[in-house]
Structure formats: C-alpha cells, structure tokens
Short mmCIF file of N, CA and C in Angstrom, two decimals:
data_model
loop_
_atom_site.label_atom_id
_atom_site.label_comp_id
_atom_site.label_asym_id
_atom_site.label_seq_id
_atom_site.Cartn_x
_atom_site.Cartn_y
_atom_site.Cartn_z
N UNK A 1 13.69 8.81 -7.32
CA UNK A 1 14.82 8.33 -6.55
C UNK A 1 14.31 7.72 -5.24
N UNK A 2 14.97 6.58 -4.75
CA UNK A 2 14.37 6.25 -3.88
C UNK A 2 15.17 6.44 -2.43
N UNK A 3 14.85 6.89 -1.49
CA UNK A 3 15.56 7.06 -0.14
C UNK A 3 15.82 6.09 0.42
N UNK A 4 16.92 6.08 1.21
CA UNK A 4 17.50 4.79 2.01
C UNK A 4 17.63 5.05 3.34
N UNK A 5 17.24 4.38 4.35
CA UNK A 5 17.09 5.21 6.13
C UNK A 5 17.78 3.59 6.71
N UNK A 6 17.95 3.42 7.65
CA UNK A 6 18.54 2.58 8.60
C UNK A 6 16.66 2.08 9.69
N UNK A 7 17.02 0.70 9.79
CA UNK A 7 15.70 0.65 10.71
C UNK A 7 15.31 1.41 12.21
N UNK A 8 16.75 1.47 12.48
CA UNK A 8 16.73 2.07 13.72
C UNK A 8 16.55 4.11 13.44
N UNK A 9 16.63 4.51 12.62
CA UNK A 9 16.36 5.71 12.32
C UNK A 9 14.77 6.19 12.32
N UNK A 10 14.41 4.82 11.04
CA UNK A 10 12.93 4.70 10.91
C UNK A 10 12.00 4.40 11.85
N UNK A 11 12.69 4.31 12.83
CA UNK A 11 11.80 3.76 13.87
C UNK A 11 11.39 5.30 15.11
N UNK A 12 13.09 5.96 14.94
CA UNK A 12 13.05 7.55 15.69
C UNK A 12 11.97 8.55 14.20
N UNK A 13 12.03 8.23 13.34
CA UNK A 13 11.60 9.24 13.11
C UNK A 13 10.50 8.71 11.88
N UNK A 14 9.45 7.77 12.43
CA UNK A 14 8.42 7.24 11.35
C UNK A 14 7.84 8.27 11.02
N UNK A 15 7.27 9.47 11.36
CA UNK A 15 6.38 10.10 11.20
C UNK A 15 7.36 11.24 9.89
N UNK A 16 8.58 11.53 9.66
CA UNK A 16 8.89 11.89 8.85
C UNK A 16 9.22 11.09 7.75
N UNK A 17 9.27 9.66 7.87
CA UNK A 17 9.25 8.91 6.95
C UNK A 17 8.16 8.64 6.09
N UNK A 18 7.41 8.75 7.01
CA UNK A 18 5.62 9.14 5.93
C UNK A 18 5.40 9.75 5.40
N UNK A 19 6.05 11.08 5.56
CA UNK A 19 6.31 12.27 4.67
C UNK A 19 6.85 12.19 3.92
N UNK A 20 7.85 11.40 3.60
CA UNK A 20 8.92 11.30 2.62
C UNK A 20 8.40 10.51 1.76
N UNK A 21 8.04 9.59 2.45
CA UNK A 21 7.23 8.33 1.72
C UNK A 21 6.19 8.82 0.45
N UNK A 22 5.45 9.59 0.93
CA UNK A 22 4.66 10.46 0.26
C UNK A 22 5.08 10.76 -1.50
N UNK A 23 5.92 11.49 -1.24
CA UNK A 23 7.05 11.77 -2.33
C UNK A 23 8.07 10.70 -3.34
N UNK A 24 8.20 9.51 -2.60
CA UNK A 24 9.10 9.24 -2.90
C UNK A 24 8.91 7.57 -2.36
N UNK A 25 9.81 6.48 -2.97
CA UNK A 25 10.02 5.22 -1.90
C UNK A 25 10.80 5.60 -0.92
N UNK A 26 10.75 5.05 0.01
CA UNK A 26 11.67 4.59 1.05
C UNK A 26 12.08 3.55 1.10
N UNK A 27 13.47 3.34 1.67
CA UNK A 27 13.91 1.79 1.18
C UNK A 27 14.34 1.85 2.83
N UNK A 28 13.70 0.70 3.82
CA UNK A 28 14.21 0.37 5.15
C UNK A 28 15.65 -0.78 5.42
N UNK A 29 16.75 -0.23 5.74
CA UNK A 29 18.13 -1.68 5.45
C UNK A 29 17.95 -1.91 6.87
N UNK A 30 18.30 -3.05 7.52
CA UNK A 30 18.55 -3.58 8.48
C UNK A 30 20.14 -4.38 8.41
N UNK A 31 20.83 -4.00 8.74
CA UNK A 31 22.54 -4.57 9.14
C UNK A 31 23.02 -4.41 7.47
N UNK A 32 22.85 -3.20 7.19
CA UNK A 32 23.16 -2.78 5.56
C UNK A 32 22.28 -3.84 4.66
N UNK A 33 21.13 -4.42 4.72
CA UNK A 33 20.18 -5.12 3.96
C UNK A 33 19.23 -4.45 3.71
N UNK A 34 18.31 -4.57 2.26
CA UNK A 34 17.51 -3.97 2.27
C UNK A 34 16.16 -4.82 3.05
N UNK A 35 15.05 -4.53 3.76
CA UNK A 35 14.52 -5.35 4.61
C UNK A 35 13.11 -5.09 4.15
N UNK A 36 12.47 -3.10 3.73
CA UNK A 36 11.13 -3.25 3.63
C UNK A 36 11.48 -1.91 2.67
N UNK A 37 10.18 -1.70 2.01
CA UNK A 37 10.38 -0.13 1.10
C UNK A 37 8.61 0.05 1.72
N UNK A 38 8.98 1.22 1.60
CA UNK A 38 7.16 2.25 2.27
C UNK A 38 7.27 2.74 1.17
N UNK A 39 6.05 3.00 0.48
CA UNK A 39 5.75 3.54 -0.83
C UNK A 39 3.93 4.31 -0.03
N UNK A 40 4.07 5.37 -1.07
CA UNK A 40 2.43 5.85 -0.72
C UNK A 40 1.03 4.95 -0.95
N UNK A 41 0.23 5.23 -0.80
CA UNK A 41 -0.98 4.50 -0.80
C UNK A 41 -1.31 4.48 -2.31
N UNK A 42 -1.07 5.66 -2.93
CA UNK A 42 -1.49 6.23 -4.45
C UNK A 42 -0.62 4.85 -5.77
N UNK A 43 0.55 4.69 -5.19
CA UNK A 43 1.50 4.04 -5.29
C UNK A 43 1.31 2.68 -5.56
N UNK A 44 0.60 1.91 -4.31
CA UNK A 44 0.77 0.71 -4.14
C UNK A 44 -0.43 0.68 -4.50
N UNK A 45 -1.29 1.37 -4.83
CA UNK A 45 -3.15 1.22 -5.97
C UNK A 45 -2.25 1.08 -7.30
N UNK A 46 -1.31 1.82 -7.70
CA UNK A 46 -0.94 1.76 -9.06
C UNK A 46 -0.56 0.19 -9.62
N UNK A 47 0.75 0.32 -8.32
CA UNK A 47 1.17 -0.95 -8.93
C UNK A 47 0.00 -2.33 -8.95
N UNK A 48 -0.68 -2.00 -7.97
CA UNK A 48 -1.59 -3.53 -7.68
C UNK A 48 -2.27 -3.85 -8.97
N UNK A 49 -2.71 -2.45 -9.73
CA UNK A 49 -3.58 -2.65 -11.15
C UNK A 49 -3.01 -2.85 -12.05
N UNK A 50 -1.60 -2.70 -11.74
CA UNK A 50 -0.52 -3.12 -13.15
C UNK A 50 -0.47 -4.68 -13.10
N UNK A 51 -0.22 -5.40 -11.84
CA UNK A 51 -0.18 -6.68 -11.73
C UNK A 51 -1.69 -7.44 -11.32
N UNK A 52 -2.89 -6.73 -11.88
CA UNK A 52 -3.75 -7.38 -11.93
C UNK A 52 -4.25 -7.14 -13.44
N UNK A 53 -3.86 -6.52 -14.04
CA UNK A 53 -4.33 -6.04 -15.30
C UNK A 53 -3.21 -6.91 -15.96
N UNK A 54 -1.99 -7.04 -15.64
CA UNK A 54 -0.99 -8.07 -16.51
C UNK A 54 -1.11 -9.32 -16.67
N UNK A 55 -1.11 -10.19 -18.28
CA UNK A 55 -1.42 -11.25 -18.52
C UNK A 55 -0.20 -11.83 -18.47
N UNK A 56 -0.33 -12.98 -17.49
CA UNK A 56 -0.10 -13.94 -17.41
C UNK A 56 0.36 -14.90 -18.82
N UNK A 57 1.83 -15.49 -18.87
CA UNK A 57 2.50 -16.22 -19.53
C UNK A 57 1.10 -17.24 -20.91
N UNK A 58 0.30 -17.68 -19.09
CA UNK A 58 -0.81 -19.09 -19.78
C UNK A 58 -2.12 -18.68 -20.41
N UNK A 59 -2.21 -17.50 -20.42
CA UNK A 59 -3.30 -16.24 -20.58
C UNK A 59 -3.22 -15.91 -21.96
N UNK A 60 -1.90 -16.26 -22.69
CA UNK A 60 -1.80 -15.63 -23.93
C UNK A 60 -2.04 -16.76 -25.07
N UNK A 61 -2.72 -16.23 -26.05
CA UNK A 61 -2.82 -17.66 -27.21
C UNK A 61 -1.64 -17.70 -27.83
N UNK A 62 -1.16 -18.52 -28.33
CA UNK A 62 -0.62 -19.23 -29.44
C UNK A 62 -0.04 -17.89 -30.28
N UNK A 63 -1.02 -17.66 -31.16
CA UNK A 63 -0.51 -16.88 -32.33
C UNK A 63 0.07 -15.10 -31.60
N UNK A 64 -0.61 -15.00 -30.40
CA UNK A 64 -0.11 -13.35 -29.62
C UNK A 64 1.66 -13.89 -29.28
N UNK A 65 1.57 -15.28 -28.52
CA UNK A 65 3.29 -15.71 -27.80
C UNK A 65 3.86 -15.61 -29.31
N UNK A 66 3.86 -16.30 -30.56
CA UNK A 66 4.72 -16.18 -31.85
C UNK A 66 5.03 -14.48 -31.61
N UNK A 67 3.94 -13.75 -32.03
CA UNK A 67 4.22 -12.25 -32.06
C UNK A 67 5.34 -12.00 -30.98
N UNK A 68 5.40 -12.79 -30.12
CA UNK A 68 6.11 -11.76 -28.89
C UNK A 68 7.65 -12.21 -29.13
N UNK A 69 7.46 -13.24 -29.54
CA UNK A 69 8.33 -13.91 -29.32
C UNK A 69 9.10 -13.32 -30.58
N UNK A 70 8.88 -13.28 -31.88
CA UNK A 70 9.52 -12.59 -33.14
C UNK A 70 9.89 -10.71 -32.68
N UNK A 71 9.19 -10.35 -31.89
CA UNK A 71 9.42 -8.95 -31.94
C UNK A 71 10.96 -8.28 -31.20
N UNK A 72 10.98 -7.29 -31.93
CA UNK A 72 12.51 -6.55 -31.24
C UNK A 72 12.28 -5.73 -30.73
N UNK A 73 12.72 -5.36 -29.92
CA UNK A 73 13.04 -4.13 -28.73
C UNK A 73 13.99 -2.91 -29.43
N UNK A 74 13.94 -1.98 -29.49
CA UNK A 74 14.31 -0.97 -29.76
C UNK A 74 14.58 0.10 -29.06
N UNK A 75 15.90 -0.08 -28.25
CA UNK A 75 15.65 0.99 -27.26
C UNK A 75 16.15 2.13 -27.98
#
C-alpha cells in the first residue's frame, strides 16, 4: 500500500518519512497532486533491473512478436 503525506507535512517530518519509506512508497501531493513518490533504495535497485533487463519493442525478432502477439492472457 502506498502512503500519501501532503508536501508541507513531508517537509515537518522527512525524517519519519524515511522510515516509512523504508516499508512502503510514499506518495508526496502538492495542492492535492501527486508531485514525487520516495521509495527505498532496495526498491529503486529492483525496479532499475527490471527496466534494464526488459526488451524493448525493436529488440524482439519477428517470429518471438507473432508469438506475442497470438498469445492469451489468462487471468
């Protein structure tokens, strides 16, 4: 779940937001917008290797896009 704080909150109380952060996203709104999310360090290593390890649209041959393209989802 991700937490939602006001900027002006985050700003009185960053140092518990790091804590939280820890645990959890934080989502920063500015005038009810969402403006920034703090995520942990562990976090933003994860995602970076998901979107460096993910191929790219132009990356894929021919006969893998048919496959993708025929396959169903099954939720």
């Amino acid at each position: 779940m991700t937490r939602i704080i006001s900027a002006s909150d985050a700003q009185k109380r960053f140092g518990e937001m790091v804590d939280m952060a820890l645990r959890e996203p934080v989502m920063v709104q500015r005038h009810g917008r969402d403006v920034v999310t703090m995520i942990s360090v562990d976090e933003y290593k994860r995602l970076r290797r998901l979107e460096r390890d993910a191929l790219a649209a132009h990356e894929v041959d021919d006969d893998t896009a048919r496959l993708i393209e025929a396959a169903e989802y099954n939720a």
